[in-house]
Amino acid sequence: MCGIVGYIGDKQAIPVLINGLSKLEYRGYDSAGVAYFSENKIVVNKEKGRLSVLSNKLNGMDIKTNIGIGHTRWATHGEPNVLNAHPHINGDSSIAVIHNGIIENYLKLKEWMIEEYGTDFKSETDTEVIAHLIGYFYDGDILEAVNKAIDKMEGAYAIGVICSKEPDRIIAVRKDSPLIVGVGEGENFIASDIPAILNYTRNVYLIENDEVVELTKNEVKIYDKFGQIVNREIYKVTWDASSAEKEGFEHFTLKEIYEQPKCVEETVSRRLDNDDYINLDGIKISKKDIENINKIYIIACGTAYHAGLVGKYAIEKILKIPVVTEVASEFRYSDPIVDENTLFIAVSQSGETLDTLAALREAKRKGARILSVVNVVGSSVARESDDVFYTWAGPEIGVASTKAYTTQLAAFYLLSLYMGKVSEKISDDEYFKILNELKTMPNKVKETLDSSEVSKQLAAEQFNNESVFFMGRGLDVYTAYEGSLKFKEISYVNSFAIPAGELKHGTIALIEKNTLVIAIANQENLFQKILSNIKEVKARGAYVVAIAQEGHKEIEKVADKVIWIPKTLDLLTPILGIIPLQLFAYYVSLAKGNDVDKPRNLAKSVTVE
Ligand code: G6P
């Protein structure tokens, strides 16, 4: 959701900005723009649509500049058009601003400025208010003007500011929206996320909330909210820039689907000690801590929420403690019953999802211990948690989450086994039975991927379907939810998922001849039940594709097609069961000519409510 980039240094700024923005495309956007210095004034160029439209235009302009800011906008206030695109400028074009987030009191500020100064606003955005506000406070020092402006602003923002009267400085601020600073030699950068600057430097400052940053080409100064200089340690990025590249795959989404064996392997193996016991390093949960827990909340959004549902199942099964998994946007307004004996688990790939972050803060305020399962190192959720379980998925660029999901599942299995062992709720036999099987998952995920042809062929046959139903029982319901979400996200197919036992209470009315139903049938103890549900929809004309563990030949007699996954423990089937569904959604999306990696209307990192 909105990407910001800024550059100051010896290089030509425009190619750096465009390159940076291209690495942030995954965040989702509908227009793009840059502002830079040319002949002592600020020039702004903005275009609706893809970044390539903007970069083609800029390529033909031969711009020479060493400082600039760039933005990809995901519309919140006002439709996606050139006027609303960022950067925004003030009345005399001396200030240009890029912004990710929402200024909640922008209408009040706007009315005040119109009344007081007769300000002429050109766009419908909240961001334009920031540019004017800084302009009004400007009195020879852009840092001071920005500080005065942010005093008046409420909401969430990461902003980058340049001023025509001080062409050697960029000012940036972070409050609840991600911001990093890249530190180079004779050049410095700001960005929403690390991939944007990785082509140029691996030295990064992770900016904290309420911090203001001043960049010149040779220096970066970070100030806290009291204006005091902060001494921040450089964070060295260790992952390879190529992990944020497509490496020969047609799309990031496909590449990330195929990375899952490696990512699951990393997530699991990094948590095993030499004796093959789970070792959570910094996470110290004692037997006493676990005995004191009266309730566990797992809170997340989207795909991470589905991982949380599987997490609930695993924790309850092993730890026998009640777990509530809820979507973050509901949790935060539900006056949840949380106290110091609550364990709050936040799950988030990006670690920047605003709803998840706000839910975490609410739980923290009420005294809960916060444990997070996060992919992005140093992200807001990670930083605000008491303990962090990092998944090792590496950068996930495709908007539809795939490898983050399977690593989140692996994280939950490890967490529940670890807590089960510490609290002596699980026998050694059971512990090693599950753990040893978990260690086979990377190979089994690979085996599942090796049968991708079946999903591909299915997509070729079914891509014109207007709707698809997913159903399952027990743990398979969550695989159905996640499979259905993948479909909506990238295939734009009207799909939904239900617990198969609920069919007869309404949904079966929608089943008619050739309705496509995907039945997840991976649970041994519920196998006969799902067979009956398949028969129910078959009797009404549905075309049924089943996902089942190898060996369950019986299902071939009732379903039209079966996609097999390798045999494993029922508890672990969600890791394998989702793979054919990710592939199916991918190939349908491809067949329909959709923008697989950047599906319409969606953003990778949702930093607004
Ligand atoms: C967005 C993404 C989803 C993701 C959700 C939660 O909606 O498009 O793919 O599952 O946010 O994101 P998080 O980063 O918190 O896991």
Coordinates of N, CA, C and O in Angstrom, one line a residue, residues 390-486:
Y390 N 10.4 -15.4 14.1 CA 10.5 -15.1 12.7 C 10.3 -16.3 11.8 O 10.9 -17.3 12.1
T391 N 9.5 -16.1 10.8 CA 9.4 -17.2 9.8 C 10.6 -16.9 8.8 O 11.0 -15.7 8.7
W392 N 11.0 -17.8 8.1 CA 12.2 -17.6 7.3 C 11.8 -17.7 5.8 O 12.4 -18.5 5.0
A393 N 10.7 -17.0 5.5 CA 10.2 -17.1 4.1 C 11.0 -16.2 3.1 O 11.0 -16.4 1.9
G394 N 11.8 -15.3 3.6 CA 12.5 -14.3 2.8 C 11.4 -13.3 2.2 O 10.2 -13.5 2.5
P395 N 11.9 -12.3 1.4 CA 10.9 -11.3 1.0 C 9.8 -11.9 0.1 O 10.1 -12.7 -0.8
E396 N 8.6 -11.6 0.5 CA 7.4 -12.1 -0.3 C 6.9 -10.9 -1.1 O 6.5 -9.9 -0.5
I397 N 7.0 -11.0 -2.4 CA 6.6 -9.8 -3.3 C 5.2 -10.0 -3.8 O 4.5 -9.0 -3.9
G398 N 4.9 -11.2 -4.3 CA 3.5 -11.4 -4.8 C 2.5 -11.0 -3.8 O 2.6 -11.3 -2.6
V399 N 1.5 -10.2 -4.2 CA 0.5 -9.8 -3.3 C -0.2 -10.9 -2.6 O -0.5 -10.9 -1.4
A400 N -0.6 -12.0 -3.3 CA -1.2 -13.1 -2.7 C -0.1 -13.9 -1.9 O 0.9 -14.3 -2.5
S401 N -0.4 -14.0 -0.7 CA 0.6 -14.7 0.2 C 0.6 -16.2 0.0 O -0.4 -16.8 0.0
T402 N 1.8 -16.7 -0.2 CA 1.9 -18.2 -0.4 C 3.0 -18.8 0.6 O 2.6 -19.5 1.5
K403 N 4.2 -18.4 0.3 CA 5.3 -19.0 1.2 C 5.2 -18.5 2.6 O 5.6 -19.2 3.5
A404 N 4.7 -17.3 2.8 CA 4.5 -16.8 4.1 C 3.5 -17.7 4.9 O 3.8 -18.0 6.1
Y405 N 2.5 -18.1 4.2 CA 1.5 -18.9 4.8 C 2.0 -20.3 5.3 O 1.9 -20.6 6.5
T406 N 2.7 -21.0 4.4 CA 3.2 -22.3 4.9 C 4.3 -22.2 6.0 O 4.4 -23.0 6.8
T407 N 5.0 -21.1 5.9 CA 6.0 -20.9 7.0 C 5.3 -20.5 8.3 O 5.8 -20.9 9.4
Q408 N 4.2 -19.8 8.2 CA 3.5 -19.5 9.4 C 2.9 -20.8 10.0 O 2.9 -21.0 11.3
L409 N 2.4 -21.7 9.2 CA 1.9 -23.0 9.7 C 3.0 -23.7 10.4 O 2.9 -24.2 11.5
A410 N 4.2 -23.8 9.7 CA 5.4 -24.5 10.4 C 5.7 -23.8 11.7 O 5.9 -24.5 12.7
A411 N 5.6 -22.5 11.8 CA 5.9 -21.8 13.0 C 4.9 -22.2 14.1 O 5.3 -22.4 15.3
F412 N 3.6 -22.3 13.8 CA 2.6 -22.7 14.8 C 2.8 -24.1 15.3 O 2.7 -24.4 16.4
Y413 N 3.2 -25.0 14.4 CA 3.5 -26.4 14.8 C 4.7 -26.4 15.8 O 4.7 -27.1 16.8
L414 N 5.7 -25.7 15.4 CA 6.9 -25.6 16.3 C 6.6 -25.0 17.7 O 6.9 -25.5 18.7
L415 N 5.8 -23.9 17.6 CA 5.4 -23.2 18.9 C 4.6 -24.1 19.8 O 4.8 -24.2 21.0
S416 N 3.6 -24.8 19.2 CA 2.8 -25.7 20.0 C 3.5 -26.9 20.5 O 3.3 -27.2 21.7
L417 N 4.4 -27.4 19.7 CA 5.2 -28.5 20.2 C 6.1 -28.1 21.4 O 6.3 -28.7 22.4
Y418 N 6.8 -26.9 21.1 CA 7.7 -26.4 22.2 C 6.9 -26.1 23.5 O 7.4 -26.6 24.5
M419 N 5.8 -25.4 23.4 CA 5.1 -25.1 24.6 C 4.5 -26.4 25.2 O 4.4 -26.5 26.5
G420 N 4.1 -27.4 24.4 CA 3.7 -28.6 24.9 C 4.7 -29.4 25.7 O 4.5 -29.9 26.7
K421 N 5.9 -29.3 25.2 CA 7.1 -30.0 25.8 C 7.4 -29.3 27.1 O 7.5 -30.0 28.2
V422 N 7.5 -28.0 27.1 CA 7.9 -27.2 28.3 C 6.9 -27.5 29.4 O 7.2 -27.6 30.6
S423 N 5.6 -27.5 29.0 CA 4.6 -27.6 30.1 C 4.2 -29.1 30.3 O 3.3 -29.4 31.1
E424 N 5.0 -30.0 29.7 CA 4.8 -31.4 29.9 C 3.4 -31.9 29.6 O 2.8 -32.8 30.2
K425 N 2.8 -31.3 28.5 CA 1.5 -31.6 28.1 C 1.5 -32.7 27.0 O 0.5 -33.2 26.6
I426 N 2.7 -32.9 26.5 CA 2.8 -33.8 25.4 C 3.9 -34.9 25.7 O 4.9 -34.5 26.3
S427 N 3.6 -36.1 25.4 CA 4.6 -37.2 25.7 C 5.8 -37.1 24.7 O 5.6 -36.5 23.6
D428 N 6.9 -37.6 25.1 CA 8.1 -37.6 24.2 C 7.7 -38.3 22.9 O 8.1 -37.8 21.8
D429 N 7.0 -39.4 23.0 CA 6.6 -40.1 21.7 C 5.9 -39.3 20.8 O 6.2 -39.2 19.6
E430 N 4.8 -38.6 21.3 CA 4.0 -37.8 20.5 C 4.8 -36.6 19.9 O 4.7 -36.2 18.7
Y431 N 5.6 -36.0 20.8 CA 6.5 -34.8 20.4 C 7.3 -35.2 19.2 O 7.3 -34.5 18.2
F432 N 8.0 -36.3 19.3 CA 8.9 -36.7 18.2 C 8.2 -37.2 17.0 O 8.7 -37.1 15.9
K433 N 7.0 -37.8 17.2 CA 6.3 -38.3 16.1 C 5.9 -37.1 15.2 O 6.1 -37.1 14.0
I434 N 5.4 -36.0 15.8 CA 5.0 -34.8 15.1 C 6.2 -34.1 14.5 O 6.3 -33.7 13.3
L435 N 7.2 -33.9 15.4 CA 8.4 -33.2 15.0 C 9.1 -33.9 13.8 O 9.5 -33.2 12.8
N436 N 9.3 -35.2 13.9 CA 10.0 -35.9 12.8 C 9.2 -35.8 11.5 O 9.8 -35.7 10.4
E437 N 7.9 -35.8 11.6 CA 7.1 -35.7 10.4 C 7.2 -34.3 9.9 O 7.2 -34.1 8.7
L438 N 7.2 -33.3 10.8 CA 7.4 -31.9 10.3 C 8.6 -31.7 9.5 O 8.7 -31.0 8.6
K439 N 9.7 -32.5 10.0 CA 11.0 -32.4 9.2 C 10.9 -32.9 7.8 O 11.7 -32.6 7.0
T440 N 9.9 -33.8 7.6 CA 9.8 -34.3 6.2 C 9.0 -33.4 5.3 O 8.9 -33.6 4.1
M441 N 8.4 -32.4 5.9 CA 7.5 -31.5 5.1 C 8.2 -30.8 3.9 O 7.6 -30.8 2.8
P442 N 9.4 -30.3 4.0 CA 10.0 -29.7 2.8 C 10.0 -30.7 1.6 O 9.6 -30.3 0.5
N443 N 10.4 -31.9 1.9 CA 10.4 -32.9 0.8 C 9.0 -33.2 0.3 O 8.8 -33.3 -0.9
K444 N 8.0 -33.2 1.2 CA 6.7 -33.5 0.8 C 6.0 -32.3 0.0 O 5.2 -32.5 -0.9
V445 N 6.4 -31.1 0.4 CA 5.9 -30.0 -0.3 C 6.5 -30.0 -1.7 O 5.8 -29.8 -2.7
K446 N 7.8 -30.5 -1.8 CA 8.4 -30.5 -3.1 C 7.7 -31.6 -4.0 O 7.4 -31.3 -5.2
E447 N 7.4 -32.7 -3.4 CA 6.7 -33.8 -4.1 C 5.3 -33.3 -4.6 O 4.9 -33.5 -5.7
T448 N 4.6 -32.5 -3.7 CA 3.3 -32.0 -4.1 C 3.5 -31.0 -5.3 O 2.7 -31.0 -6.3
L449 N 4.6 -30.2 -5.3 CA 4.8 -29.3 -6.4 C 5.2 -30.0 -7.7 O 4.8 -29.6 -8.8
D450 N 5.8 -31.2 -7.5 CA 6.1 -32.0 -8.7 C 4.9 -32.4 -9.5 O 5.0 -32.8 -10.6
S451 N 3.7 -32.5 -8.8 CA 2.5 -32.8 -9.5 C 1.7 -31.6 -10.0 O 0.5 -31.6 -10.1
S452 N 2.4 -30.5 -10.2 CA 1.8 -29.2 -10.6 C 1.0 -29.4 -11.9 O 0.0 -28.6 -12.1
E453 N 1.3 -30.3 -12.7 CA 0.6 -30.5 -14.0 C -0.9 -30.7 -13.8 O -1.7 -30.2 -14.6
V454 N -1.2 -31.4 -12.7 CA -2.7 -31.6 -12.5 C -3.4 -30.3 -12.3 O -4.5 -30.1 -12.8
S455 N -2.8 -29.5 -11.4 CA -3.5 -28.2 -11.2 C -3.5 -27.3 -12.4 O -4.5 -26.6 -12.7
K456 N -2.5 -27.4 -13.2 CA -2.4 -26.6 -14.4 C -3.4 -27.1 -15.4 O -4.1 -26.2 -16.0
Q457 N -3.6 -28.4 -15.5 CA -4.6 -28.9 -16.5 C -6.0 -28.6 -16.0 O -6.8 -28.2 -16.8
L458 N -6.2 -28.7 -14.7 CA -7.5 -28.3 -14.1 C -7.8 -26.9 -14.4 O -9.0 -26.5 -14.8
A459 N -6.8 -26.0 -14.3 CA -7.0 -24.6 -14.6 C -7.4 -24.4 -16.1 O -8.3 -23.6 -16.4
A460 N -6.7 -25.1 -16.9 CA -7.0 -25.0 -18.4 C -8.5 -25.4 -18.6 O -9.2 -24.8 -19.5
E461 N -9.0 -26.4 -17.9 CA -10.4 -26.8 -18.1 C -11.4 -25.9 -17.5 O -12.5 -25.8 -18.0
Q462 N -11.0 -25.3 -16.4 CA -12.0 -24.7 -15.5 C -11.9 -23.2 -15.4 O -12.6 -22.5 -14.7
F463 N -11.0 -22.6 -16.2 CA -10.7 -21.1 -15.9 C -11.9 -20.2 -16.3 O -12.0 -19.1 -15.8
N464 N -12.9 -20.7 -17.0 CA -14.0 -19.9 -17.4 C -15.1 -19.9 -16.3 O -16.1 -19.3 -16.5
N465 N -15.0 -20.7 -15.3 CA -16.0 -20.9 -14.3 C -16.3 -19.5 -13.6 O -15.3 -18.8 -13.3
E466 N -17.5 -19.2 -13.4 CA -17.8 -18.0 -12.8 C -17.8 -18.0 -11.2 O -17.7 -17.0 -10.5
S467 N -17.9 -19.3 -10.7 CA -17.8 -19.4 -9.3 C -17.1 -20.7 -8.9 O -17.1 -21.6 -9.7
V468 N -16.6 -20.7 -7.7 CA -16.0 -22.0 -7.2 C -16.2 -22.1 -5.7 O -16.1 -21.1 -5.0
F469 N -16.7 -23.3 -5.3 CA -16.9 -23.5 -3.8 C -15.8 -24.4 -3.3 O -15.4 -25.3 -3.9
F470 N -15.4 -24.0 -2.1 CA -14.4 -24.8 -1.4 C -15.0 -25.4 -0.1 O -15.7 -24.6 0.6
M471 N -14.8 -26.7 0.1 CA -15.4 -27.2 1.4 C -14.4 -28.2 2.0 O -13.6 -28.8 1.3
G472 N -14.5 -28.3 3.3 CA -13.7 -29.2 4.0 C -14.3 -29.5 5.4 O -15.2 -28.8 5.8
R473 N -13.6 -30.3 6.2 CA -14.1 -30.6 7.5 C -12.9 -30.6 8.4 O -11.8 -30.9 8.0
G474 N -13.1 -30.2 9.7 CA -12.0 -30.1 10.6 C -10.9 -29.1 10.1 O -11.2 -28.1 9.6
L475 N -9.7 -29.5 10.2 CA -8.6 -28.7 9.8 C -8.7 -28.2 8.3 O -8.2 -27.2 7.9
D476 N -9.4 -29.1 7.5 CA -9.5 -28.8 6.1 C -10.3 -27.6 5.8 O -10.3 -27.1 4.7
V477 N -11.2 -27.2 6.8 CA -12.0 -26.0 6.5 C -11.0 -24.8 6.3 O -11.3 -24.0 5.5
Y478 N -9.9 -24.8 7.1 CA -9.0 -23.6 7.0 C -8.3 -23.7 5.7 O -8.0 -22.6 5.1
T479 N -7.9 -24.9 5.2 CA -7.3 -25.0 3.9 C -8.3 -24.5 2.8 O -8.0 -23.8 1.9
A480 N -9.6 -24.8 3.0 CA -10.6 -24.3 2.1 C -10.7 -22.8 2.1 O -10.8 -22.2 1.1
Y481 N -10.7 -22.2 3.3 CA -10.7 -20.7 3.4 C -9.5 -20.1 2.7 O -9.7 -19.2 1.9
E482 N -8.4 -20.7 2.9 CA -7.2 -20.1 2.3 C -7.2 -20.3 0.8 O -6.8 -19.4 0.0
G483 N -7.6 -21.5 0.3 CA -7.7 -21.8 -1.1 C -8.7 -20.8 -1.8 O -8.4 -20.3 -2.9
S484 N -9.8 -20.6 -1.1 CA -10.8 -19.7 -1.7 C -10.3 -18.2 -1.8 O -10.5 -17.5 -2.7
L485 N -9.5 -17.8 -0.7 CA -9.0 -16.5 -0.7 C -8.0 -16.3 -1.9 O -8.0 -15.3 -2.6
K486 N -7.1 -17.3 -2.1 CA -6.2 -17.2 -3.3 C -7.0 -17.0 -4.6 O -6.6 -16.2 -5.4

